[in-house]
Coordinates of C-alpha atoms and ligand atoms in Angstrom, one line a residue:
M1 CA 0.0 0.0 0.0
S2 CA 1.4 3.4 -0.8
A3 CA 1.9 6.0 2.0
K4 CA -0.9 8.3 2.9
I5 CA -0.4 11.8 1.5
Q6 CA -0.7 14.5 4.2
S7 CA -0.7 18.2 4.1
L8 CA 2.7 20.0 4.4
R9 CA 3.8 21.1 7.9
G10 CA 2.5 24.6 8.7
F11 CA 0.0 24.5 5.8
N12 CA -3.5 24.3 7.1
D13 CA -6.9 23.4 5.8
I14 CA -9.5 25.9 6.8
L15 CA -12.7 24.0 7.3
P16 CA -16.3 25.1 6.8
E17 CA -17.1 25.8 10.4
Q18 CA -14.1 28.2 10.4
T19 CA -14.8 29.8 7.1
A20 CA -18.0 31.3 8.5
L21 CA -15.9 33.3 11.0
W22 CA -13.6 34.3 8.1
R23 CA -16.6 35.6 6.2
R24 CA -17.7 37.6 9.2
L25 CA -14.1 39.1 9.5
F26 CA -14.0 40.0 5.8
E27 CA -17.3 41.6 5.8
A28 CA -16.2 43.9 8.6
V29 CA -12.9 44.5 6.9
Q30 CA -14.6 45.4 3.6
Q31 CA -16.9 47.8 5.3
V32 CA -14.2 49.6 7.3
M33 CA -12.0 49.9 4.2
D34 CA -14.9 51.4 2.3
A35 CA -15.5 53.8 5.2
Y36 CA -12.0 55.2 4.8
G37 CA -11.8 55.1 1.0
Y38 CA -9.3 52.2 0.6
R39 CA -9.7 50.2 -2.6
E40 CA -8.7 46.6 -3.0
I41 CA -5.8 45.4 -5.2
K42 CA -5.1 41.8 -6.0
L43 CA -1.4 40.8 -6.3
P44 CA 0.5 37.7 -7.5
L45 CA 1.6 35.1 -5.0
L46 CA 4.9 34.6 -6.8
E47 CA 7.4 37.4 -7.4
S48 CA 11.0 37.6 -8.4
T49 CA 13.2 36.7 -5.4
D50 CA 15.2 40.0 -5.9
L51 CA 12.1 42.0 -5.1
F52 CA 12.1 40.7 -1.5
R53 CA 15.9 40.8 -1.1
R54 CA 15.9 44.5 -2.1
S55 CA 12.9 45.6 -0.1
V56 CA 12.4 43.4 3.0
G57 CA 16.2 43.3 3.2
E58 CA 19.0 40.8 2.8
A59 CA 19.9 40.5 6.5
T60 CA 16.4 40.0 7.8
D61 CA 15.2 36.7 9.1
I62 CA 12.5 36.6 6.4
V63 CA 14.9 36.8 3.5
E64 CA 17.8 35.0 5.2
K65 CA 16.0 31.8 6.2
E66 CA 12.2 31.9 5.7
M67 CA 11.5 32.3 2.0
F68 CA 10.1 29.6 -0.2
S69 CA 12.3 30.2 -3.2
F70 CA 12.6 28.2 -6.4
V71 CA 14.4 28.2 -9.6
D72 CA 11.7 28.1 -12.3
R73 CA 11.8 26.6 -15.8
E74 CA 13.5 29.7 -17.2
K75 CA 16.2 29.5 -14.5
A76 CA 14.9 32.6 -12.7
S77 CA 14.8 32.7 -8.9
I78 CA 11.2 33.2 -7.8
S79 CA 9.7 33.3 -4.3
L80 CA 6.3 32.8 -2.7
R81 CA 5.5 36.1 -1.2
P82 CA 6.4 36.3 2.5
E83 CA 4.5 39.6 2.8
G84 CA 2.6 42.0 0.7
T85 CA 4.2 45.4 0.8
A86 CA 7.0 44.7 -1.7
G87 CA 4.5 43.3 -4.3
C88 CA 2.2 46.3 -3.8
V89 CA 5.0 48.8 -4.3
R90 CA 6.2 46.8 -7.4
A91 CA 2.6 46.8 -8.8
G92 CA 2.1 50.4 -8.0
I93 CA 5.3 51.4 -9.9
E94 CA 4.7 49.0 -12.8
N95 CA 1.1 50.3 -13.4
G96 CA 1.8 53.9 -12.9
L97 CA -0.3 54.2 -9.8
L98 CA 2.2 56.1 -7.7
H99 CA 3.6 58.9 -9.8
N100 CA 2.3 62.3 -8.5
Q101 CA -0.7 60.9 -7.0
Q102 CA -2.2 59.5 -3.8
Q103 CA -3.4 55.9 -3.4
R104 CA -5.2 54.2 -0.7
L105 CA -4.9 50.4 -1.3
W106 CA -5.7 47.2 0.6
Y107 CA -5.1 43.5 -0.2
Q108 CA -5.7 40.2 1.4
G109 CA -4.4 36.7 0.8
P110 CA -2.0 34.0 1.7
M111 CA 1.7 34.7 2.6
F112 CA 4.4 32.1 3.0
R113 CA 7.3 31.9 5.5
H114 CA 9.3 28.9 6.4
E115 CA 9.0 29.4 10.2
R116 CA 8.7 26.8 13.0
P117 CA 5.0 26.2 13.1
Q118 CA 3.1 26.6 16.4
A119 CA -0.2 28.0 17.5
G120 CA -0.7 31.4 15.8
R121 CA 2.4 30.8 13.5
Y122 CA 2.2 28.9 10.2
R123 CA 4.1 28.5 7.0
Q124 CA 1.1 29.5 4.9
F125 CA -0.8 32.2 6.7
H126 CA -3.1 35.0 5.6
Q127 CA -2.8 38.7 5.9
I128 CA -5.1 41.7 5.4
G129 CA -2.7 44.6 4.4
L130 CA -3.1 48.2 3.7
E131 CA -0.8 50.6 2.0
A132 CA -1.2 54.4 1.6
F133 CA 1.0 56.2 -0.9
G134 CA 1.8 59.8 -1.6
M135 CA 1.1 61.2 1.8
L136 CA 3.8 62.5 4.0
G137 CA 1.7 62.3 7.1
P138 CA 1.3 62.5 10.1
D139 CA -2.4 62.8 9.3
V140 CA -2.4 59.6 7.3
D141 CA -0.5 57.8 10.0
V142 CA -3.3 58.7 12.4
E143 CA -5.9 57.7 9.8
I144 CA -4.7 54.2 9.4
L145 CA -4.5 53.6 13.1
A146 CA -8.0 54.9 13.5
L147 CA -9.1 52.5 10.8
C148 CA -7.5 49.6 12.9
A149 CA -9.3 50.8 16.0
R150 CA -12.6 50.9 14.2
L151 CA -12.1 47.4 12.9
W152 CA -11.4 46.1 16.4
K153 CA -14.5 47.8 17.6
R154 CA -16.6 46.3 14.7
L155 CA -15.3 42.9 15.6
G156 CA -15.9 43.3 19.3
L157 CA -12.2 42.8 20.1
N158 CA -11.1 45.2 22.9
D159 CA -8.0 44.1 24.6
F160 CA -5.4 45.3 22.2
R161 CA -2.4 47.5 23.1
L162 CA -1.1 49.8 20.5
E163 CA 2.7 50.1 20.7
I164 CA 4.3 52.9 18.7
N165 CA 7.7 54.2 18.0
S166 CA 9.6 56.4 15.6
L167 CA 12.7 55.1 13.8
G168 CA 13.5 58.5 12.3
T169 CA 15.2 58.9 8.9
P170 CA 17.8 56.5 7.5
E171 CA 20.4 59.0 8.6
T172 CA 19.1 58.9 12.2
R173 CA 19.3 55.1 12.0
V174 CA 22.9 55.2 10.8
R175 CA 23.8 57.4 13.7
F176 CA 21.9 55.3 16.1
R177 CA 23.3 52.0 14.7
D178 CA 26.9 53.3 15.1
A179 CA 26.2 54.3 18.7
L180 CA 24.5 51.0 19.4
V181 CA 27.2 48.8 17.9
E182 CA 29.9 50.7 19.8
Y183 CA 28.0 50.2 23.1
L184 CA 27.1 46.5 22.4
S185 CA 30.5 45.6 21.1
A186 CA 32.1 46.6 24.4
R187 CA 29.6 44.2 26.2
I188 CA 29.5 41.4 23.6
D189 CA 30.2 38.6 26.2
R190 CA 26.9 39.2 27.7
L191 CA 24.8 38.9 24.5
D192 CA 23.0 35.7 23.4
E193 CA 24.3 34.0 20.3
D194 CA 21.6 35.4 17.9
S195 CA 22.3 38.9 19.1
K196 CA 26.1 38.4 18.6
R197 CA 25.5 37.5 15.0
R198 CA 23.0 40.3 14.5
L199 CA 25.4 42.8 15.9
Y200 CA 27.2 42.8 12.6
T201 CA 24.4 42.0 10.2
N202 CA 21.4 43.9 11.5
P203 CA 22.2 45.5 14.9
L204 CA 18.8 47.1 15.4
R205 CA 17.3 43.6 15.6
V206 CA 19.2 43.1 18.8
L207 CA 16.7 45.4 20.4
D208 CA 14.0 42.7 19.8
S209 CA 16.0 40.1 21.7
K210 CA 14.0 38.2 24.4
D211 CA 17.2 36.9 26.1
E212 CA 17.3 38.1 29.7
S213 CA 21.1 38.9 29.8
T214 CA 20.8 40.8 26.5
R215 CA 17.8 42.7 27.8
E216 CA 19.8 43.7 30.8
V217 CA 22.6 45.1 28.6
L218 CA 20.0 46.9 26.6
L219 CA 18.7 48.8 29.6
H220 CA 21.5 51.3 29.4
A221 CA 22.1 51.2 25.7
P222 CA 21.8 54.4 23.6
K223 CA 18.2 55.2 22.8
L224 CA 17.0 55.7 19.3
A225 CA 14.8 58.6 20.5
D226 CA 17.9 60.5 21.5
C227 CA 19.2 60.3 18.0
L228 CA 16.0 61.4 16.2
D229 CA 16.3 64.4 13.9
A230 CA 14.1 67.4 14.5
E231 CA 11.6 66.7 11.7
S232 CA 11.1 63.1 12.8
R233 CA 10.6 64.2 16.3
E234 CA 7.9 66.7 15.2
H235 CA 6.2 64.1 13.0
F236 CA 6.1 61.7 15.9
A237 CA 4.7 64.3 18.3
A238 CA 1.9 65.1 15.7
V239 CA 1.0 61.4 15.3
L240 CA 0.7 61.0 19.1
A241 CA -1.4 64.3 19.3
G242 CA -3.7 63.0 16.5
L243 CA -4.2 59.7 18.4
D244 CA -4.9 61.7 21.6
A245 CA -7.5 63.7 19.8
L246 CA -9.3 60.5 18.7
S247 CA -8.9 59.0 22.2
I248 CA -6.9 56.1 20.8
D249 CA -4.7 54.8 23.6
Y250 CA -1.0 53.8 22.9
V251 CA 2.2 53.0 24.6
I252 CA 5.5 54.3 23.3
N253 CA 7.9 51.4 22.9
P254 CA 11.4 52.8 22.1
N255 CA 12.6 49.2 21.3
L256 CA 10.0 48.6 18.6
V257 CA 12.1 48.2 15.4
R258 CA 10.1 45.6 13.4
G259 CA 11.6 42.8 11.4
L260 CA 11.7 44.3 8.0
D261 CA 14.3 46.8 6.7
Y262 CA 12.1 49.3 4.8
Y263 CA 10.7 51.2 7.7
S264 CA 11.4 54.8 8.6
R265 CA 9.8 57.2 11.2
T266 CA 6.5 55.8 12.6
T267 CA 6.3 52.1 13.4
F268 CA 3.6 50.3 15.4
E269 CA 2.2 47.0 16.5
W270 CA -1.2 46.0 17.9
T271 CA -0.6 43.3 20.4
T272 CA -2.7 41.2 22.8
D273 CA -1.9 39.0 25.8
Q274 CA -4.6 36.5 24.7
L275 CA -2.5 34.6 22.2
G276 CA 0.6 33.6 24.1
A277 CA 3.9 34.1 22.3
Q278 CA 2.2 35.1 19.0
G279 CA 0.5 38.2 20.4
T280 CA 1.2 40.6 17.6
V281 CA -1.9 40.7 15.5
C282 CA -1.1 43.7 13.3
G283 CA 2.2 45.5 12.5
G284 CA 3.3 48.2 10.2
G285 CA 4.8 51.7 9.7
R286 CA 6.1 54.2 7.4
Y287 CA 8.4 53.3 4.6
D288 CA 9.2 56.6 2.8
G289 CA 12.3 55.3 1.0
L290 CA 11.0 52.0 -0.4
V291 CA 9.3 53.3 -3.6
S292 CA 12.5 55.0 -4.7
L293 CA 14.6 52.1 -3.7
L294 CA 12.6 50.0 -6.1
G295 CA 12.9 52.6 -8.9
G296 CA 9.8 54.6 -8.5
G297 CA 10.7 58.1 -7.4
E298 CA 10.2 59.8 -4.1
V299 CA 6.9 58.6 -2.8
P300 CA 6.2 58.6 0.9
A301 CA 4.2 55.6 2.1
I302 CA 2.8 53.9 5.2
G303 CA 0.9 50.7 5.8
F304 CA 0.3 47.7 8.0
A305 CA -0.7 44.0 7.8
M306 CA -2.7 41.9 10.2
G307 CA -2.6 38.2 10.7
V308 CA -6.0 36.7 9.8
E309 CA -5.4 33.4 11.7
R310 CA -4.5 35.4 14.8
L311 CA -7.6 37.5 14.5
I312 CA -9.8 34.4 14.0
L313 CA -8.2 32.8 17.1
L314 CA -9.2 35.9 19.0
M315 CA -12.7 35.9 17.7
Q316 CA -13.0 32.2 18.7
Q317 CA -11.6 32.9 22.1
Q318 CA -14.2 35.5 22.7
A319 CA -16.9 32.8 21.9
Q320 CA -18.1 34.7 18.9
L321 CA -20.4 32.0 17.5
P322 CA -20.1 31.7 13.8
D323 CA -23.2 32.0 11.7
V324 CA -22.2 28.9 9.8
G325 CA -24.4 29.8 6.9
S326 CA -26.9 26.9 7.6
P327 CA -29.9 26.6 5.3
Q328 CA -33.1 28.1 6.7
V329 CA -35.2 25.4 5.0
Y330 CA -34.6 21.7 4.3
F331 CA -36.8 20.3 1.6
C332 CA -37.7 16.6 1.8
W333 CA -39.4 14.9 -1.1
L334 CA -40.6 11.4 -1.7
G335 CA -41.2 9.7 -5.0
D336 CA -39.9 10.7 -8.4
A337 CA -43.1 12.6 -9.3
A338 CA -42.6 14.9 -6.3
F339 CA -39.0 15.8 -7.3
A340 CA -39.9 18.1 -10.2
Q341 CA -42.4 20.1 -8.1
A342 CA -40.0 20.3 -5.0
A343 CA -37.2 21.5 -7.2
Q344 CA -39.4 24.2 -8.7
L345 CA -40.7 25.3 -5.3
A346 CA -37.1 25.4 -3.9
E347 CA -36.0 27.7 -6.8
Q348 CA -38.9 30.0 -6.0
L349 CA -37.9 30.2 -2.4
R350 CA -34.3 30.9 -3.4
D351 CA -35.6 33.6 -5.8
A352 CA -37.2 35.2 -2.7
G353 CA -33.8 35.2 -1.0
L354 CA -34.2 32.2 1.3
R355 CA -31.4 29.6 1.9
V356 CA -32.8 26.3 0.8
Q357 CA -31.3 22.8 0.8
L358 CA -33.1 20.4 -1.3
N359 CA -32.7 16.7 -0.4
A360 CA -30.4 14.9 -2.7
G361 CA -29.2 11.3 -2.8
G362 CA -32.6 9.8 -2.1
G363 CA -33.3 8.2 1.2
A364 CA -36.4 7.2 3.2
F365 CA -38.4 9.8 5.0
K366 CA -36.7 9.1 8.3
A367 CA -33.2 9.4 6.7
Q368 CA -34.2 12.7 5.0
M369 CA -35.5 14.1 8.3
K370 CA -32.2 13.2 10.0
R371 CA -30.3 15.1 7.3
A372 CA -32.8 18.0 7.7
D373 CA -32.0 18.1 11.4
R374 CA -28.2 17.9 10.9
S375 CA -28.3 20.7 8.3
G376 CA -29.1 23.3 11.0
A377 CA -32.2 24.4 9.1
G378 CA -35.1 26.0 11.1
I379 CA -37.8 24.1 9.2
A380 CA -38.3 21.1 7.0
L381 CA -40.7 21.0 4.1
I382 CA -42.2 17.7 3.1
L383 CA -43.6 16.9 -0.3
G384 CA -44.9 13.3 -0.8
E385 CA -47.4 11.7 -3.2
Q386 CA -50.4 12.9 -1.1
E387 CA -49.1 16.5 -0.9
L388 CA -48.5 16.4 -4.6
A389 CA -52.0 15.4 -5.4
Q390 CA -53.3 18.2 -3.2
G391 CA -51.0 21.0 -4.2
V392 CA -49.6 21.5 -0.6
V393 CA -46.5 20.9 1.4
Q394 CA -46.1 20.0 5.1
V395 CA -44.2 22.6 7.1
K396 CA -42.4 21.1 10.2
S397 CA -40.5 23.2 12.7
L398 CA -37.1 21.6 13.5
R399 CA -36.2 23.9 16.5
G400 CA -39.4 24.9 18.3
G401 CA -42.3 22.7 19.3
E402 CA -44.8 24.3 16.9
P403 CA -47.3 21.9 15.4
Q404 CA -46.9 20.8 11.8
T405 CA -48.9 22.8 9.3
E406 CA -50.0 22.3 5.7
V407 CA -49.4 25.1 3.3
A408 CA -50.6 25.5 -0.3
W409 CA -47.9 25.9 -2.9
T410 CA -49.3 29.3 -3.9
E411 CA -48.9 30.5 -0.3
L412 CA -45.5 29.0 0.4
V413 CA -43.1 31.8 -0.7
S414 CA -45.0 34.6 1.1
G415 CA -45.5 32.5 4.2
L416 CA -41.9 31.5 4.6
Q417 CA -40.6 35.0 3.6
A418 CA -42.7 36.4 6.4
R419 CA -41.4 33.8 8.8
F420 CA -37.8 34.5 8.1
A421 CA -38.0 38.2 7.8
G422 CA -36.3 40.4 10.4
P423 CA -32.8 40.5 12.0
I424 CA -32.7 37.0 13.3
S425 CA -33.0 34.4 10.5
A426 CA -32.8 31.0 12.1
Ligands
HAM501 P1 4.9 41.5 9.6 O1 5.0 42.1 11.0 O2 6.0 40.7 9.1 O3 4.7 42.8 8.7 O4 3.5 40.7 9.5 C1 2.3 41.3 9.8 C2 1.4 40.3 10.6 O5 1.3 39.1 9.9 C3 2.0 39.9 12.0 O6 1.7 40.9 13.0 C4 1.2 38.6 12.3 O7 -0.1 38.9 12.8 C5 1.1 38.0 10.9 N1 2.1 37.0 10.7 C6 3.4 37.1 10.3 N2 4.0 36.0 10.2 C7 3.1 35.0 10.5 C8 3.1 33.6 10.6 N3 4.1 32.9 10.2 N4 1.9 33.0 10.9 C9 0.8 33.7 11.2 N5 0.7 35.0 11.1 C10 1.8 35.7 10.8 C11 4.5 42.7 7.3 O8 4.3 41.7 6.8 C12 4.5 44.1 6.6 N6 4.4 43.8 5.2 C13 3.5 45.0 7.2 C14 3.4 46.3 6.5 C15 2.6 46.7 5.5 N7 4.2 47.3 6.8 C16 4.0 48.3 6.0 N8 2.9 48.0 5.2

């Protein structure tokens, strides 16, 4: 016997009972994006590997060890996208969306990173991302954070913490990096192995270290805030004032540097304590230099991405019951002669906007009623030979104890429409 084929590690099936929650999430996202004037863009899953090398950065974890990269039939190196910003900028430049204009864009879909899978961290995961181009801020920085806050509210998620920081300009960071490397090099024995390596490849990432000894060393390290240029300082103050004006709470986290190279000035993360180690649900920031780095001129930009699976986990934890999209009506029919009539009536009910599951695959009356019950429908309709002769159907309630009634075909649509009208359609 040949071996059983299984899914790849970190690649998940999302089953029907979960997709109902996904649908609720995406309905809320669509509504909130519309409310702020963001338009959806759909981007390829595969891009040239160079795109990510140049944008996300050669020395980042993502590019160094997490990309699914292949050599294709034309001998080009291509990669499954580990994130959406690089592709969005590429598409913006290529389609002339960014030159001398503003764009408010959002996207969603799978991303791929070869990480060690655990709860909340997968190799194929989904992001909802947003990118705003052509606005120097700080107004737009505040706008996209307000958009997040509105989405959390719409989803009924309320225990997020907004952590925010400013990375300043690239010059600020060079100044800060030099000061940091000098300080850490003098204390290199007390750093963890990862940080020792990063000290020479990507020293800002040392600030992210969770190692206790390294964290102690960092306590007295030079602070990025002290190296900020005057304009970045002003920008940051204006962002914070804008958040205050909208009563959006935040915590300034001077060590928040993020794991991708393209950021400048404002960076932020929305985190929660409800998801253990994978508590960052949304992360983003300004990346004013990326468009020009990829050959598209000086276009300021800011954006974020949120992890869909993490949001779904939170929604599940808060016992948000999915509306699993059950049928409202299960239609049982008995005998070939009844089928044509049942199928016609079912179509009429669907025309009227009802969700109807028509029995298929045969079965005795008892078996059909069992299916009706399992379907989650509120009522069952029954059409047998006798009903066919009389031009009626039996209407049987599956949830309450109401008595069974007989309804004429001509009355069926209006009767059921009235029954299922209103906000609760069960
Ligand atoms: P990121 O911080 O790498 O940023 O990812 C954003 C979010 O994606 C994370 O906060 C997390 O919720 C989710 N995520 C990341 N990796 C995984 C994983 N392996 N499994 C499950 N969820 C994951 C970016 O990707 C930037 N492109 C965000 C951005 C847009 N910055 C500016 N514009």
